[in-house]
Amino acid sequence: MFFQQLINGLTTGSVYALIALGYTMIYGILGLINFAQGEIYMCGAFVAVLLLATGKVNFFLAVALGMGAAALLGVILERVAFRPLRGFHPLVPLISAIGASIFLQSLALLLFGPNDRPFPIQFAFTTIMIAGLPVSTLQMTILAAALGFMGLLIVFVRYTTYGKAIVACALDRDTARLMGINVDRMVSLTFLLGSALSGAAGIMMAIYYNATYPRMGLLPGLKAFSAAILGGVGSIPGAILGGLLLGVAESLGAAYISSGFKDAIAFAILILVLLLRPQGILRGRGD
Amino acid sequence: MLTLKSVQAGYGRLPVLKGISLHVRSGEVVTLIGGNGAGKTTTLRTISGLLPPRKGAVEFAGQDLTRLPPERIVTLGLALVPEGRRVFRTLSVTANLELGAYHRRDKSEVRRDLEEIRQRFPILKERAHQAAGTLSGGEQQILAIGRALMARPRLLMLDEPSMGLAPRMVTQVYHILAELKAQGTTILLVEQNARAALKVADRGYVLETGRIILDGAAADLRDDPEVQRAYLGKGYQEVWE
Ligand SMILES: Nc1ncnc2c1ncn2[C@@H]1O[C@H](COP(=O)(O)OP(=O)(O)OP(=O)(O)O)[C@@H](O)[C@H]1O
Ligand SMILES: [Mg+2]
């Protein structure tokens, strides 16, 4: 029972972590919270699901295109909702982000209707025994894929020139420009990467819960935001740790306290962190 | 090589530079000295494109810089070692150096320069994988200079490289500048530490509240009674000797 809840928590937590990475990277480079992150997640899921429903696209291509669409949406969003507002009071882009979030949800509602869509293809996932404990291969696959994406992101940020340039912009924008780094381009690249990860997260959850709908990004988006704060917004390892911890806390809380509290737990943690340790577990900008 | 003509610049409505003219010829070391708040940093920010001038002209190698963003200006061969060093603290020493060459496309040459700079400043090799923020102030200054050199600048600008350093490190930094000068590097050196700056420089300008009040050969400025009174007073003597 405990073990099962732990696995459940890690599975959803790894998905929160993917979304939290988007929040944290964008915060790192622009100092703002993109509250439309949940809608980018929804966009990734919808594009993959609609493509698969045609029956003409294979699964991996659909995932790639879903992530690509999410990435594109993120880049466009930055251009229209954030870039024109640079230099304004930080509340202004925040309101703009909330506006974009509502707009995208309404648009999806208009285009696709309010109903849940099941995932168009069936997988042969089962339950296997590992060391005497039952483990769902679906959960293992999601966990492994999420951790794989996180690993790729870390390698990109640590070891590639563009990754280091993004960190340089987050640390010191003026000095980054003196190196010849085009900050606008790095901001776009950050949105692209963060949004692609959120898109991947959306597809994972569309499979996991077998449901894709316009408001699907709302709760995961808010929970991932809490996870980013918990880990220390601006910190990449913090977002991963925060996501996993939040997922596990939520799952154990639902099992041992009451399942009615499941969604409340994330926000209780958010409030506690803001009160007790507002800088998060691992604080940081640009690591 | 670099020419400023009646440059005016400021922040918001506040005027800081009130019409500055100066020039640096190829192969020269020129220093710009002045006290706190005189506008030295503002001058370098204007040249490097971080702060577009309100009026006047900034020309480098025949090109007008006034409309160019900093990321373009560095590609023309101007590199700045900023005030306070501004190394990228969480990035490794090597990553900092590599970012200095970010705009360069000649990757094999970049690798050679990296090796050369590590040879020249062994501390940057010893600390290659350490986060830049963990270096001492003097080591960070050397890193900031190395990072600027990675751009292969035709003109190297430095903003108070001796600021906040122990006397031994000041000596070391100025030793590096003297070496660069001997190699023919063109340098524009901003300092409050006039004693050190005038020793290495060929020529100098004295900046006071946004205006150049004096200029001439470094040796003449050293002997100028006004400069001696205002900039070579006791306070600096202690720092330098
Ligand atoms: N970002 C800024 N916004 C507003 N005013 C500024 C800004 N930076 C500098 N100033 C003002 O411009 C004037 C010149 O500053 P500047 O930094 O160019 O002086 P400086 O000669 O470099 O001094 P220091 O030797 O202390 O570094 C000062 O009065 C300063 O208060
Ligand atoms: Mg200054």
XYZ file of C-alpha atoms and ligand atoms in Angstrom:
560
model
C 0.000 0.000 0.000
C 2.682 2.469 1.012
C 4.875 1.325 -1.835
C 2.033 1.655 -4.305
C 1.269 5.176 -3.102
C 4.921 6.065 -3.364
C 5.012 4.936 -6.991
C 1.779 6.796 -7.738
C 3.256 9.900 -6.192
C 6.524 9.634 -8.063
C 4.682 9.166 -11.341
C 2.501 12.257 -11.034
C 5.364 14.064 -9.314
C 7.684 13.493 -12.253
C 5.052 15.051 -14.499
C 4.691 18.046 -12.156
C 8.464 18.336 -12.250
C 8.458 18.591 -16.046
C 5.995 21.471 -15.911
C 7.808 23.037 -12.959
C 10.972 23.119 -15.079
C 9.184 25.417 -17.505
C 8.149 27.761 -14.697
C 11.569 27.791 -13.162
C 13.554 28.332 -16.376
C 11.321 31.151 -17.506
C 11.484 32.706 -14.072
C 15.244 32.338 -14.124
C 15.711 34.273 -17.330
C 12.833 36.768 -17.207
C 11.972 36.944 -13.510
C 8.317 36.269 -14.221
C 5.868 33.427 -13.749
C 4.207 32.192 -16.907
C 0.785 31.206 -15.645
C -0.182 29.887 -19.077
C 2.167 26.911 -18.583
C -0.827 24.642 -17.877
C -2.390 25.551 -21.216
C 0.835 24.741 -23.026
C 0.612 21.334 -21.367
C -2.965 21.001 -22.588
C -1.917 22.023 -26.103
C 0.713 19.270 -26.242
C -1.859 16.681 -25.218
C -4.499 17.869 -27.681
C -2.192 17.947 -30.666
C -0.898 14.436 -29.953
C -4.399 13.061 -29.299
C -5.946 14.659 -32.386
C -3.117 13.427 -34.585
C -3.377 9.896 -33.227
C -7.143 9.946 -33.671
C -6.633 10.325 -37.421
C -5.047 6.891 -37.344
C -2.411 8.010 -39.824
C 0.323 9.123 -37.481
C 2.467 6.823 -35.428
C 2.818 7.302 -31.699
C 6.342 8.719 -31.564
C 5.699 11.183 -34.346
C 2.531 12.317 -32.568
C 4.498 12.853 -29.367
C 7.171 14.808 -31.223
C 4.577 16.972 -32.972
C 2.662 17.504 -29.732
C 5.828 18.687 -28.042
C 6.699 20.792 -31.063
C 3.289 22.457 -31.053
C 3.604 23.186 -27.337
C 7.074 24.645 -27.923
C 5.791 26.824 -30.744
C 2.893 28.022 -28.622
C 5.322 28.951 -25.840
C 7.528 30.930 -28.212
C 4.544 32.769 -29.706
C 3.155 33.468 -26.249
C 6.411 35.080 -25.186
C 6.390 37.267 -28.278
C 2.844 38.526 -27.943
C 2.139 38.389 -24.215
C 5.496 39.107 -22.555
C 8.021 40.786 -24.826
C 5.963 43.923 -25.452
C 5.589 44.334 -21.683
C 9.277 44.377 -20.774
C 10.206 47.177 -18.481
C 6.704 47.364 -17.023
C 5.879 46.651 -13.390
C 6.156 42.843 -12.834
C 2.430 42.605 -12.124
C 1.669 43.599 -15.712
C 3.183 40.522 -17.432
C 1.705 38.385 -14.655
C -1.774 39.632 -15.511
C -0.987 39.169 -19.177
C -0.029 35.540 -18.486
C -3.285 34.910 -16.629
C -5.130 36.497 -19.540
C -3.331 34.251 -22.011
C -4.202 31.241 -19.879
C -7.910 32.067 -19.852
C -7.835 32.840 -23.559
C -6.216 29.533 -24.470
C -8.615 27.547 -22.275
C -11.615 29.257 -23.840
C -10.216 28.742 -27.303
C -9.748 25.034 -26.650
C -13.280 24.837 -25.274
C -14.619 26.476 -28.399
C -12.612 24.287 -30.767
C -12.821 20.942 -29.024
C -15.817 21.126 -26.681
C -15.829 20.400 -22.959
C -15.813 16.602 -23.032
C -12.977 14.291 -22.116
C -11.316 12.569 -25.016
C -9.894 9.121 -24.363
C -6.398 8.404 -25.579
C -6.869 7.082 -29.133
C -4.530 4.111 -28.926
C -4.276 1.246 -26.473
C -1.032 0.125 -24.940
C -0.260 -3.298 -23.588
C 0.709 -2.109 -20.144
C 0.492 -4.642 -17.321
C 1.566 -5.084 -13.778
C 4.781 -6.890 -13.090
C 6.402 -7.961 -9.838
C 9.688 -6.388 -8.873
C 11.260 -7.702 -5.665
C 7.890 -9.049 -4.632
C 6.113 -5.738 -5.172
C 3.577 -5.031 -7.903
C 4.642 -2.345 -10.345
C 2.642 -0.983 -13.234
C 4.629 -0.808 -16.436
C 2.620 2.280 -17.450
C 3.844 4.125 -14.382
C 7.388 2.917 -14.905
C 7.317 4.103 -18.511
C 6.043 7.562 -17.574
C 8.581 7.875 -14.783
C 11.427 6.779 -17.014
C 10.385 9.084 -19.858
C 10.029 12.054 -17.511
C 13.402 11.422 -15.911
C 14.901 11.004 -19.373
C 13.610 14.405 -20.485
C 14.953 15.963 -17.286
C 18.333 14.376 -17.887
C 18.407 15.733 -21.429
C 17.571 19.200 -20.188
C 20.305 19.113 -17.562
C 22.861 17.933 -20.102
C 21.758 20.702 -22.459
C 22.026 23.431 -19.833
C 25.311 22.207 -18.399
C 27.263 21.187 -21.440
C 26.138 23.060 -24.516
C 27.073 26.597 -25.492
C 23.429 27.648 -25.747
C 22.715 26.125 -22.352
C 25.520 28.112 -20.769
C 24.377 31.226 -22.610
C 20.895 30.815 -21.108
C 22.421 30.552 -17.632
C 24.570 33.620 -18.333
C 21.464 35.613 -19.295
C 19.697 34.485 -16.134
C 22.662 35.497 -13.976
C 23.563 38.823 -15.543
C 21.800 40.064 -18.618
C 24.045 43.058 -19.354
C 27.253 41.089 -19.058
C 25.753 38.340 -21.217
C 25.112 40.937 -23.917
C 28.732 42.085 -23.655
C 29.730 38.518 -24.560
C 27.710 38.829 -27.736
C 24.761 36.790 -26.482
C 21.453 37.820 -28.012
C 19.218 37.811 -24.939
C 15.947 37.821 -26.885
C 17.008 34.688 -28.708
C 17.908 32.973 -25.437
C 14.541 33.947 -23.970
C 12.830 32.372 -26.985
C 14.948 29.266 -26.611
C 14.017 29.042 -22.925
C 10.324 29.245 -23.743
C 10.801 26.660 -26.461
C 12.476 24.159 -24.146
C 10.236 24.750 -21.144
C 7.121 24.504 -23.287
C 8.264 21.331 -25.044
C 8.692 19.709 -21.622
C 5.227 20.852 -20.560
C 3.842 19.453 -23.809
C 5.476 16.111 -23.066
C 3.984 16.218 -19.573
C 0.535 16.828 -21.050
C 0.825 13.810 -23.324
C 1.945 11.617 -20.417
C -1.048 12.618 -18.345
C -3.395 12.205 -21.308
C -2.260 8.581 -21.386
C -2.168 8.094 -17.616
C -5.673 9.387 -16.900
C -6.956 8.543 -20.369
C -8.540 11.985 -20.607
C -7.779 15.099 -22.646
C -9.932 18.217 -22.116
C -9.574 21.998 -22.243
C -9.214 22.519 -18.507
C -6.806 19.644 -17.955
C -3.882 22.024 -17.477
C -5.380 24.034 -14.668
C -4.607 21.877 -11.634
C -1.327 20.374 -12.829
C -0.221 23.893 -13.760
C -0.947 25.250 -10.304
C 0.584 22.229 -8.618
C 3.726 22.483 -10.704
C 3.890 26.149 -9.774
C 3.772 25.094 -6.119
C 6.455 22.521 -6.854
C 8.703 25.165 -8.416
C 8.253 27.392 -5.370
C 8.853 24.433 -3.050
C 12.115 23.574 -4.776
C 13.227 27.188 -5.081
C 12.016 28.971 -8.180
C 14.861 29.587 -10.618
C 16.598 26.336 -9.695
C 16.495 23.400 -12.103
C 17.314 20.690 -9.533
C 14.862 22.467 -7.230
C 12.023 22.111 -9.725
C 12.713 18.380 -10.099
C 12.955 17.794 -6.370
C 9.924 19.990 -5.705
C 7.826 18.137 -8.285
C 8.696 14.696 -6.971
C 8.199 15.692 -3.328
C 4.884 17.297 -4.075
C 3.648 14.292 -6.016
C 4.602 11.927 -3.207
C 3.151 14.172 -0.478
C -0.084 14.436 -2.391
C -0.353 10.724 -2.962
C 0.497 9.742 0.622
C -1.763 12.463 1.977
C -4.641 11.212 -0.120
C -4.064 7.657 1.063
C -3.456 8.234 4.762
C -5.458 11.371 5.514
C -8.309 11.516 3.052
C -8.547 11.398 -0.690
C -10.751 14.484 -0.491
C -7.685 16.443 0.524
C -5.606 15.365 -2.449
C -5.704 18.639 -4.344
C -5.557 20.742 -1.211
C -2.251 19.246 -0.134
C -0.244 20.882 -2.892
C -1.582 24.288 -1.992
C -1.155 23.758 1.737
C 2.492 23.019 0.954
C 2.682 26.140 -1.191
C 1.387 28.306 1.638
C 3.678 26.666 4.188
C 6.721 27.140 1.986
C 5.864 30.765 1.347
C 5.507 31.330 5.090
C 8.465 29.319 6.336
C 11.043 29.260 3.586
C 10.059 31.539 0.738
C 13.310 30.931 -1.119
C 12.430 27.207 -1.410
C 14.515 24.161 -0.578
C 17.258 24.868 -3.098
C 17.264 28.487 -3.965
C 18.883 29.872 -7.018
C 18.840 31.625 -10.283
C 20.857 30.102 -13.036
C 21.840 26.667 -11.816
C 40.650 53.660 -33.667
C 38.004 54.739 -31.137
C 36.625 58.261 -31.200
C 33.982 59.900 -29.021
C 32.678 63.275 -30.135
C 30.632 65.403 -27.736
C 28.891 62.377 -26.308
C 25.985 62.997 -23.982
C 24.351 60.211 -22.042
C 22.423 59.624 -18.853
C 19.836 57.579 -17.014
C 16.205 58.589 -17.273
C 16.117 62.360 -17.126
C 19.440 62.561 -15.295
C 22.306 63.742 -17.495
C 25.604 62.110 -16.600
C 27.934 62.669 -19.549
C 27.743 66.281 -20.619
C 29.624 66.211 -23.904
C 32.663 63.977 -23.832
C 35.273 63.828 -26.568
C 38.176 61.447 -26.484
C 40.055 59.095 -28.738
C 42.219 56.003 -28.550
C 44.713 55.238 -31.295
C 45.732 51.763 -32.314
C 48.430 50.369 -29.995
C 47.883 53.001 -27.337
C 47.068 52.595 -23.668
C 44.774 55.420 -22.656
C 43.411 55.939 -19.190
C 40.295 57.751 -18.092
C 40.574 58.780 -14.467
C 38.045 60.393 -12.191
C 36.495 60.182 -8.763
C 33.307 58.516 -7.560
C 30.347 59.241 -9.767
C 32.340 61.178 -12.354
C 30.785 59.127 -15.165
C 33.580 56.693 -15.998
C 31.407 53.587 -15.987
C 28.725 55.467 -17.882
C 31.296 56.277 -20.563
C 32.226 52.614 -20.984
C 28.585 51.523 -20.973
C 27.933 54.046 -23.718
C 30.838 52.852 -25.845
C 29.901 49.192 -25.447
C 26.289 49.832 -26.385
C 24.592 49.081 -23.059
C 23.532 52.706 -22.780
C 22.787 54.421 -26.095
C 24.031 58.019 -26.124
C 21.572 60.912 -26.339
C 23.815 63.014 -28.531
C 27.214 62.872 -30.097
C 29.089 60.232 -32.011
C 30.908 57.067 -31.044
C 33.054 55.644 -33.816
C 35.181 52.558 -33.827
C 37.369 51.630 -36.782
C 35.290 53.869 -39.017
C 31.954 52.409 -37.841
C 29.247 54.334 -36.068
C 28.421 52.518 -32.823
C 25.650 54.719 -31.522
C 22.831 52.636 -32.947
C 24.315 49.185 -32.433
C 23.361 46.840 -29.588
C 26.187 45.490 -27.382
C 25.976 41.997 -28.869
C 26.880 43.487 -32.264
C 29.531 45.851 -30.956
C 31.541 43.042 -29.398
C 31.784 41.379 -32.795
C 33.559 44.485 -34.126
C 36.399 43.884 -31.686
C 35.512 45.808 -28.546
C 35.619 43.908 -25.267
C 34.821 45.247 -21.815
C 36.024 44.008 -18.443
C 33.137 45.415 -16.425
C 33.266 47.165 -13.096
C 33.052 44.684 -10.253
C 34.265 41.904 -12.601
C 30.785 40.454 -13.184
C 31.894 36.885 -13.711
C 29.065 34.358 -14.159
C 29.163 33.047 -10.640
C 27.547 29.629 -10.914
C 29.289 28.756 -14.169
C 32.718 27.157 -14.178
C 35.869 29.130 -14.843
C 36.218 27.432 -18.211
C 32.590 28.133 -19.129
C 33.177 31.800 -18.339
C 36.176 31.843 -20.653
C 34.265 30.057 -23.398
C 31.435 32.561 -23.183
C 33.995 35.305 -23.784
C 34.390 33.817 -27.267
C 30.651 33.227 -27.729
C 30.374 35.375 -30.839
C 33.393 33.883 -32.581
C 32.892 31.332 -35.330
C 36.525 30.184 -35.644
C 36.112 27.359 -33.161
C 39.541 25.783 -33.549
C 41.185 29.171 -32.977
C 38.994 29.621 -29.917
C 40.283 26.355 -28.499
C 43.845 27.510 -29.092
C 43.194 30.850 -27.400
C 41.628 29.053 -24.451
C 44.744 26.978 -24.040
C 46.953 30.034 -24.373
C 45.004 31.992 -21.762
C 45.132 29.090 -19.346
C 48.871 28.913 -19.878
C 49.240 32.587 -19.295
C 47.029 32.631 -16.185
C 47.709 29.269 -14.538
C 45.150 29.935 -11.824
C 42.421 29.676 -14.469
C 43.698 26.229 -15.353
C 43.961 25.090 -11.742
C 40.417 26.245 -11.053
C 39.046 25.245 -14.452
C 36.030 23.314 -13.115
C 35.326 25.440 -10.087
C 32.358 27.823 -10.058
C 33.600 31.326 -10.836
C 31.840 32.698 -7.764
C 34.133 30.691 -5.502
C 37.273 32.493 -6.723
C 38.811 35.328 -4.717
C 38.301 38.883 -5.920
C 41.701 39.024 -7.556
C 41.228 35.679 -9.257
C 37.845 36.815 -10.520
C 39.483 39.910 -11.953
C 41.982 37.769 -13.798
C 39.121 35.610 -15.044
C 37.228 38.688 -16.225
C 40.320 39.838 -18.127
C 40.839 36.369 -19.589
C 37.188 36.232 -20.612
C 37.506 39.563 -22.424
C 40.699 38.409 -24.148
C 38.832 35.333 -25.411
C 36.916 37.740 -27.650
C 40.261 38.587 -29.345
C 39.484 42.282 -28.964
C 41.114 44.984 -31.028
C 40.384 47.322 -28.151
C 40.243 46.134 -24.559
C 38.350 48.305 -22.105
C 38.709 47.828 -18.363
C 36.605 49.447 -15.649
C 38.515 49.878 -12.398
C 40.350 46.558 -12.472
C 42.047 47.363 -9.160
C 38.819 48.058 -7.293
C 38.535 46.214 -4.004
C 41.684 44.157 -4.506
C 44.492 43.569 -2.031
C 47.668 45.505 -2.922
C 49.423 42.334 -4.026
C 46.601 41.560 -6.462
C 46.588 45.137 -7.748
C 50.256 44.708 -8.579
C 49.510 41.464 -10.362
C 46.652 42.916 -12.396
C 48.803 45.857 -13.457
C 51.600 43.515 -14.338
C 49.178 41.797 -16.718
C 48.197 45.141 -18.235
C 51.852 46.061 -18.757
C 52.384 42.733 -20.523
C 49.367 43.276 -22.757
C 50.680 46.725 -23.573
C 54.085 45.289 -24.474
C 52.320 42.949 -26.898
C 50.714 45.916 -28.584
C 47.166 45.540 -27.222
C 45.127 48.712 -27.478
C 43.644 49.524 -24.073
C 41.193 52.003 -22.617
C 41.622 51.847 -18.862
C 39.179 53.471 -16.460
C 40.500 54.040 -12.955
C 40.148 55.878 -9.709
C 43.592 54.564 -8.882
C 45.334 57.264 -10.895
C 48.795 56.401 -9.670
C 48.687 52.883 -11.048
C 46.851 53.865 -14.210
C 49.194 56.692 -15.148
C 52.160 54.398 -14.726
C 51.014 52.007 -17.423
C 49.238 54.478 -19.723
C 50.605 56.515 -22.619
C 47.947 59.174 -22.374
C 45.177 60.096 -20.012
C 41.950 62.008 -19.612
C 40.595 63.371 -16.368
C 36.833 63.192 -15.983
C 34.933 65.265 -13.447
C 31.118 65.295 -13.143
C 30.579 64.286 -16.723
C 33.155 66.556 -18.356
C 36.730 66.034 -19.395
C 38.681 68.695 -17.568
C 42.208 67.700 -18.505
C 44.046 65.501 -20.933
C 47.597 64.846 -22.013
C 50.527 62.486 -21.905
C 50.523 60.264 -18.832
C 53.853 61.651 -17.653
C 52.546 65.216 -17.836
C 49.381 64.313 -15.966
C 51.450 62.693 -13.225
C 53.263 65.987 -12.762
C 50.177 68.161 -12.984
C 49.575 69.826 -9.608
C 45.804 69.581 -9.943
C 45.985 65.833 -10.643
C 48.447 65.350 -7.817
C 46.172 67.137 -5.403
C 42.928 65.499 -6.455
C 43.931 61.999 -7.566
C 47.376 61.176 -6.312
C 46.700 62.151 -2.707
C 47.486 60.132 0.325
C 44.522 57.798 0.065
C 45.726 56.211 -3.148
C 49.312 56.131 -2.014
C 48.332 53.779 0.770
C 46.488 51.478 -1.568
C 49.247 51.357 -4.108
C 52.354 51.248 -1.957
N 21.812 52.780 -13.465
C 21.837 54.060 -13.051
N 20.679 54.732 -12.889
C 20.695 56.036 -12.483
N 21.794 56.734 -12.227
C 22.983 56.118 -12.372
C 23.055 54.748 -12.788
N 24.346 54.397 -12.838
C 25.044 55.495 -12.475
N 24.220 56.517 -12.199
C 24.635 57.874 -11.796
O 25.453 58.389 -12.804
C 26.542 59.091 -12.260
C 27.834 58.550 -12.833
O 27.973 57.189 -12.473
P 29.149 56.270 -12.983
O 28.829 54.905 -12.510
O 29.338 56.463 -14.428
O 30.372 56.857 -12.185
P 31.840 56.296 -12.067
O 32.723 57.393 -12.522
O 31.981 55.013 -12.745
O 31.989 56.136 -10.498
P 32.728 55.002 -9.641
O 34.158 55.371 -9.616
O 32.106 55.106 -8.307
O 32.500 53.704 -10.301
C 26.442 58.940 -10.753
O 25.915 60.149 -10.232
C 25.504 57.824 -10.558
O 24.740 58.013 -9.406
Mg 32.331 53.177 -12.133
